[in-house]
Amino acid sequence: MSKAALHKELLTFTNDQLVEVILSAYSSSKEAKAYFEFFLNPDVEALFDKKSDIIAKELNRIKWGRCKGRISVIRAAIRDFEAYGVGADATGRLMLAAIRMLAGQNRWYSYPETLHKGCLKLVADYISLADRNGFASEAADNIRCLAADSERSSAFMRGQIQLALDRAIADIANKG
């Protein structure tokens, strides 16, 4: 069902019917319950910490010196965070935190190609989000600092992050 069809259907409900639907969703779905609890008491920092923990846990899936983290799980955590309507600044902060974790973990463990490429795509997505929401120069500075920090990531990853940043900036310049 599309959002428009749902909207049209909900307009036909009485107030009591809407309350009943919401209570049913609250009691039957863990995700709905989490959303309604956030809706009633929005705590962006607590939600940020929860999603950061999910990302960190995923990146701590290590076997034989190789990170077994899945970029799909990391992206899902970011998408879920964004779905709560936390705003572009908060979503950008979580994306940057994920990029930092990915870069830092790569200093100690090797990555499969999908995780490595996913990290670079996340850099491009972060810059794109920042450009759409007016904080592109700050985001680019954040990535440049990360790429220059030899304490936090391997030389290879720093070079790749810088390359991803340069490509993202070029893509934005070509579109504009």
GROMACS .gro file of C-alpha atoms in nm:
model
  176
    1MET     CA    1   0.000   0.000   0.000
    2SER     CA    2   0.132   0.341  -0.089
    3LYS     CA    3   0.160   0.625   0.157
    4ALA     CA    4  -0.111   0.816  -0.032
    5ALA     CA    5  -0.350   0.519  -0.021
    6LEU     CA    6  -0.287   0.477   0.352
    7HIS     CA    7  -0.350   0.847   0.406
    8LYS     CA    8  -0.677   0.827   0.214
    9GLU     CA    9  -0.787   0.522   0.414
   10LEU     CA   10  -0.696   0.677   0.749
   11LEU     CA   11  -0.907   0.983   0.670
   12THR     CA   12  -1.215   0.760   0.678
   13PHE     CA   13  -1.142   0.639   1.035
   14THR     CA   14  -1.297   0.791   1.344
   15ASN     CA   15  -1.078   0.913   1.628
   16ASP     CA   16  -1.146   0.596   1.830
   17GLN     CA   17  -1.059   0.374   1.534
   18LEU     CA   18  -0.730   0.558   1.483
   19VAL     CA   19  -0.642   0.516   1.850
   20GLU     CA   20  -0.718   0.144   1.824
   21VAL     CA   21  -0.501   0.105   1.513
   22ILE     CA   22  -0.210   0.283   1.681
   23LEU     CA   23  -0.241   0.075   1.997
   24SER     CA   24  -0.255  -0.244   1.793
   25ALA     CA   25   0.057  -0.146   1.601
   26TYR     CA   26   0.229  -0.053   1.928
   27SER     CA   27   0.160  -0.389   2.086
   28SER     CA   28   0.224  -0.606   1.781
   29SER     CA   29   0.549  -0.466   1.639
   30LYS     CA   30   0.881  -0.402   1.812
   31GLU     CA   31   0.972  -0.144   1.546
   32ALA     CA   32   0.639   0.039   1.583
   33LYS     CA   33   0.680   0.042   1.960
   34ALA     CA   34   1.029   0.192   1.928
   35TYR     CA   35   0.900   0.454   1.684
   36PHE     CA   36   0.607   0.559   1.903
   37GLU     CA   37   0.831   0.577   2.211
   38PHE     CA   38   1.070   0.800   2.017
   39PHE     CA   39   0.777   1.005   1.884
   40LEU     CA   40   0.645   1.066   2.237
   41ASN     CA   41   0.987   1.128   2.392
   42PRO     CA   42   1.237   1.218   2.118
   43ASP     CA   43   1.590   1.160   2.244
   44VAL     CA   44   1.815   1.187   1.940
   45GLU     CA   45   2.133   1.124   2.140
   46ALA     CA   46   2.002   0.797   2.286
   47LEU     CA   47   1.895   0.683   1.940
   48PHE     CA   48   2.234   0.792   1.800
   49ASP     CA   49   2.412   0.587   2.067
   50LYS     CA   50   2.194   0.285   1.996
   51LYS     CA   51   2.264   0.295   1.621
   52SER     CA   52   2.636   0.363   1.681
   53ASP     CA   53   2.648   0.053   1.902
   54ILE     CA   54   2.488  -0.152   1.624
   55ILE     CA   55   2.754  -0.029   1.379
   56ALA     CA   56   3.038  -0.094   1.625
   57LYS     CA   57   2.906  -0.442   1.700
   58GLU     CA   58   2.890  -0.519   1.329
   59LEU     CA   59   3.248  -0.402   1.276
   60ASN     CA   60   3.366  -0.615   1.567
   61ARG     CA   61   3.275  -0.932   1.379
   62ILE     CA   62   3.634  -1.048   1.338
   63LYS     CA   63   3.775  -1.381   1.228
   64TRP     CA   64   4.140  -1.458   1.158
   65GLY     CA   65   4.243  -1.093   1.129
   66ARG     CA   66   3.964  -1.014   0.888
   67CYS     CA   67   3.662  -0.796   0.957
   68LYS     CA   68   3.342  -0.979   0.871
   69GLY     CA   69   3.121  -0.671   0.910
   70ARG     CA   70   2.844  -0.624   0.657
   71ILE     CA   71   2.799  -0.286   0.496
   72SER     CA   72   2.430  -0.368   0.448
   73VAL     CA   73   2.381  -0.381   0.827
   74ILE     CA   74   2.568  -0.053   0.871
   75ARG     CA   75   2.360   0.117   0.601
   76ALA     CA   76   2.040  -0.025   0.751
   77ALA     CA   77   2.129   0.127   1.090
   78ILE     CA   78   2.183   0.465   0.925
   79ARG     CA   79   1.860   0.435   0.723
   80ASP     CA   80   1.662   0.340   1.035
   81PHE     CA   81   1.811   0.636   1.222
   82GLU     CA   82   1.716   0.871   0.940
   83ALA     CA   83   1.363   0.725   0.924
   84TYR     CA   84   1.292   0.857   1.273
   85GLY     CA   85   1.305   1.210   1.129
   86VAL     CA   86   1.610   1.317   1.327
   87GLY     CA   87   1.730   1.564   1.064
   88ALA     CA   88   2.019   1.583   0.824
   89ASP     CA   89   2.271   1.706   1.082
   90ALA     CA   90   2.216   1.406   1.308
   91THR     CA   91   2.214   1.165   1.013
   92GLY     CA   92   2.538   1.319   0.890
   93ARG     CA   93   2.692   1.277   1.236
   94LEU     CA   94   2.602   0.907   1.234
   95MET     CA   95   2.741   0.864   0.882
   96LEU     CA   96   3.066   1.033   0.987
   97ALA     CA   97   3.085   0.816   1.299
   98ALA     CA   98   3.042   0.505   1.084
   99ILE     CA   99   3.313   0.623   0.843
  100ARG     CA  100   3.547   0.688   1.137
  101MET     CA  101   3.478   0.342   1.277
  102LEU     CA  102   3.536   0.184   0.937
  103ALA     CA  103   3.863   0.371   0.888
  104GLY     CA  104   3.985   0.294   1.239
  105GLN     CA  105   3.902  -0.074   1.222
  106ASN     CA  106   4.087  -0.103   0.889
  107ARG     CA  107   4.409  -0.010   1.062
  108TRP     CA  108   4.403  -0.343   1.246
  109TYR     CA  109   4.198  -0.575   1.026
  110SER     CA  110   4.168  -0.636   0.655
  111TYR     CA  111   3.835  -0.584   0.484
  112PRO     CA  112   3.654  -0.779   0.217
  113GLU     CA  113   3.609  -0.584  -0.104
  114THR     CA  114   3.238  -0.519  -0.041
  115LEU     CA  115   3.304  -0.359   0.297
  116HIS     CA  116   3.588  -0.151   0.157
  117LYS     CA  117   3.380  -0.028  -0.138
  118GLY     CA  118   3.084   0.029   0.094
  119CYS     CA  119   3.297   0.256   0.311
  120LEU     CA  120   3.396   0.464   0.010
  121LYS     CA  121   3.033   0.481  -0.105
  122LEU     CA  122   2.937   0.595   0.246
  123VAL     CA  123   3.188   0.881   0.214
  124ALA     CA  124   3.024   0.987  -0.114
  125ASP     CA  125   2.676   0.959   0.039
  126TYR     CA  126   2.785   1.166   0.339
  127ILE     CA  127   2.919   1.443   0.116
  128SER     CA  128   2.603   1.428  -0.098
  129LEU     CA  129   2.379   1.456   0.211
  130ALA     CA  130   2.587   1.746   0.335
  131ASP     CA  131   2.566   1.922  -0.001
  132ARG     CA  132   2.186   1.888  -0.012
  133ASN     CA  133   2.157   2.029   0.341
  134GLY     CA  134   2.409   2.313   0.337
  135PHE     CA  135   2.703   2.177   0.534
  136ALA     CA  136   2.919   2.041   0.252
  137SER     CA  137   3.234   2.238   0.339
  138GLU     CA  138   3.217   2.120   0.702
  139ALA     CA  139   3.163   1.761   0.588
  140ALA     CA  140   3.454   1.782   0.342
  141ASP     CA  141   3.675   1.920   0.619
  142ASN     CA  142   3.571   1.631   0.846
  143ILE     CA  143   3.668   1.377   0.580
  144ARG     CA  144   3.994   1.559   0.501
  145CYS     CA  145   4.087   1.550   0.871
  146LEU     CA  146   4.008   1.180   0.884
  147ALA     CA  147   4.214   1.115   0.569
  148ALA     CA  148   4.508   1.306   0.718
  149ASP     CA  149   4.498   1.133   1.059
  150SER     CA  150   4.767   0.864   1.047
  151GLU     CA  151   4.678   0.750   1.400
  152ARG     CA  152   4.328   0.640   1.304
  153SER     CA  153   4.358   0.443   0.981
  154SER     CA  154   4.595   0.273   0.743
  155ALA     CA  155   4.773   0.469   0.471
  156PHE     CA  156   4.581   0.276   0.206
  157MET     CA  157   4.243   0.359   0.363
  158ARG     CA  158   4.339   0.725   0.409
  159GLY     CA  159   4.430   0.750   0.040
  160GLN     CA  160   4.109   0.576  -0.064
  161ILE     CA  161   3.896   0.803   0.158
  162GLN     CA  162   4.064   1.111   0.012
  163LEU     CA  163   4.003   0.976  -0.339
  164ALA     CA  164   3.635   0.912  -0.256
  165LEU     CA  165   3.605   1.267  -0.122
  166ASP     CA  166   3.762   1.412  -0.436
  167ARG     CA  167   3.526   1.211  -0.657
  168ALA     CA  168   3.220   1.315  -0.454
  169ILE     CA  169   3.317   1.682  -0.477
  170ALA     CA  170   3.375   1.647  -0.853
  171ASP     CA  171   3.034   1.481  -0.896
  172ILE     CA  172   2.865   1.764  -0.707
  173ALA     CA  173   3.052   2.024  -0.916
  174ASN     CA  174   2.947   1.850  -1.240
  175LYS     CA  175   2.581   1.843  -1.133
  176GLY     CA  176   2.578   2.206  -1.024
   0.00000   0.00000   0.00000
